[in-house]
Amino acid sequence: MSQLLVQQAKAITGEITVPGDKSISHRAIMIGSIANGETKITGFLASADCLATIDCFRKLGIEIKKNKTEIRVKGKGLRGLVRPRERLYTGNSGTTIRLLAGILAGQSFTAEISGDESIGRRPMGRIAKPLRSMGADIQGRAMPGKEGELFPPLIINGGKLHGINYELPVASAQVKSAVLLAGLYAEGETTVREKNFSRDHTERMIEHFGGTIERGGLVTLKPTQELNAREVDVPGDISSAAFILAAATMVTGSELRIRNVGLNPTRTGILEIIHRMGGSVEVENEIIISGEPRGEIVARSARLHGIKIDGEIIPRIIDEIPIIAVLASQAEGVTEIRDARELRVKESDRIKTIATELRKFGVAVEELDDGLRISGPVKLKGGTIESSGDHRIAMAMAIAGLCATGRTVIEDTDCIETSFPGFAEMVRQFI
Ligand code: S3P
């Protein structure tokens, strides 16, 4: 198990890029595999999670060639996947298991999907329920004390599906995407309603590959789709950029430009939050490539103040809450985060892990049922941090270490590979 040693940073200046967007990289492989013809992907995030998706689709009979700069996916069309000879293994990736389940629900064969120990604890009832109501046969593992819930490994007996009109009980792009991907195989229209909008990369990717989706308050996938290969250039991941933007905001004298970052409005909540806290993050040179907006973000150090964060924005910052909690520790006054119960079923129980680890830096954190209350500003003191195998906890606490006196040791940092290869090297440059 590897460790990351961090100490106080100097001013963070210059220009950087961050690795490709994780959500878009998964979808490019998946939709490329079920499109007709060869899809070329550049900017792909070659992280453990996305490599797990490639591995699964290879086992489903898709030829995927990968070199340093590009991926080529020989898509076989909607009906081209074949029964895998072994269990599909999704590693630590919730996006892989949930979206893949949607695709497998519509196949003419049975497949089994598993993952690592953390995946084994992630709830799958949320996808099983709508997929079953489309006609899918999905079996999973029960867990004592969690009656009515379903956990991996999953066995999916693919078959005939019909469209549904489904209201998401929690805003989740993974659930929405599983239903839409199953909808590609269903008779009739498939409609998904969400109270608060979650990331819409699946909708954009299906449209980019020639599918028809109507969007307004509802998302409706039109039936009998044929998807055709396209080029996909993946922008940098704003969820990875968020750690570096936060570092530049908190470390005095910083001014940093991040180039080629995804700016999909369902993902840019972090920029709104930094603004509302008094920070300075400016977007420049915005353009759309492969159906996704991207541009440059310039961040400068600033004095922050506490804010209340709840409601509609939560799904748009769901992966950024660990680093927002670190920002809150440097903000004058109280920051309260509510409506974020979903954090309890991420790679770790993030409400608990954020509270436990931030307290080690000397921060006053109150753990709430659906969020956190954090008082600042606090002069952080370095210490020994446990990642709980959660990449975003490891990275958020490493950034806290850049603002702390003394040495911070982050234990168990292999997990960072799931989303941000090169993070440790980048952080070392700031010290
Ligand atoms: C993702 C959706 C989000 C997010 C995850 C990636 C996706 O999960 O937390 O990191 O690519 O669709 P939920 O849909 O469970 O909120």
mmCIF file of C-alpha atoms in Angstrom, residues 15 82 89 136 142 157 190 194 198 247 252 260 345 353 402:
data_model
loop_
_atom_site.group_PDB
_atom_site.id
_atom_site.type_symbol
_atom_site.label_atom_id
_atom_site.label_comp_id
_atom_site.label_asym_id
_atom_site.label_seq_id
_atom_site.Cartn_x
_atom_site.Cartn_y
_atom_site.Cartn_z
ATOM 1 C CA GLU A 15 -0.409 26.329 -16.580
ATOM 2 C CA VAL A 82 -21.348 -11.868 -27.078
ATOM 3 C CA TYR A 89 -14.912 -7.518 -13.112
ATOM 4 C CA ALA A 136 -35.063 -7.335 -16.923
ATOM 5 C CA ALA A 142 -28.517 -9.843 -0.013
ATOM 6 C CA ASN A 157 -30.282 -12.603 -17.591
ATOM 7 C CA THR A 190 -37.962 5.360 -22.311
ATOM 8 C CA GLU A 194 -35.215 13.824 -12.211
ATOM 9 C CA SER A 198 -27.510 15.052 -12.601
ATOM 10 C CA ALA A 247 -5.257 24.383 -3.763
ATOM 11 C CA THR A 252 -1.437 32.537 -0.837
ATOM 12 C CA ASN A 260 -8.793 21.932 -21.682
ATOM 13 C CA VAL A 345 -22.919 5.260 -0.289
ATOM 14 C CA THR A 353 -14.567 9.877 6.360
ATOM 15 C CA LEU A 402 -0.543 21.574 1.277
#
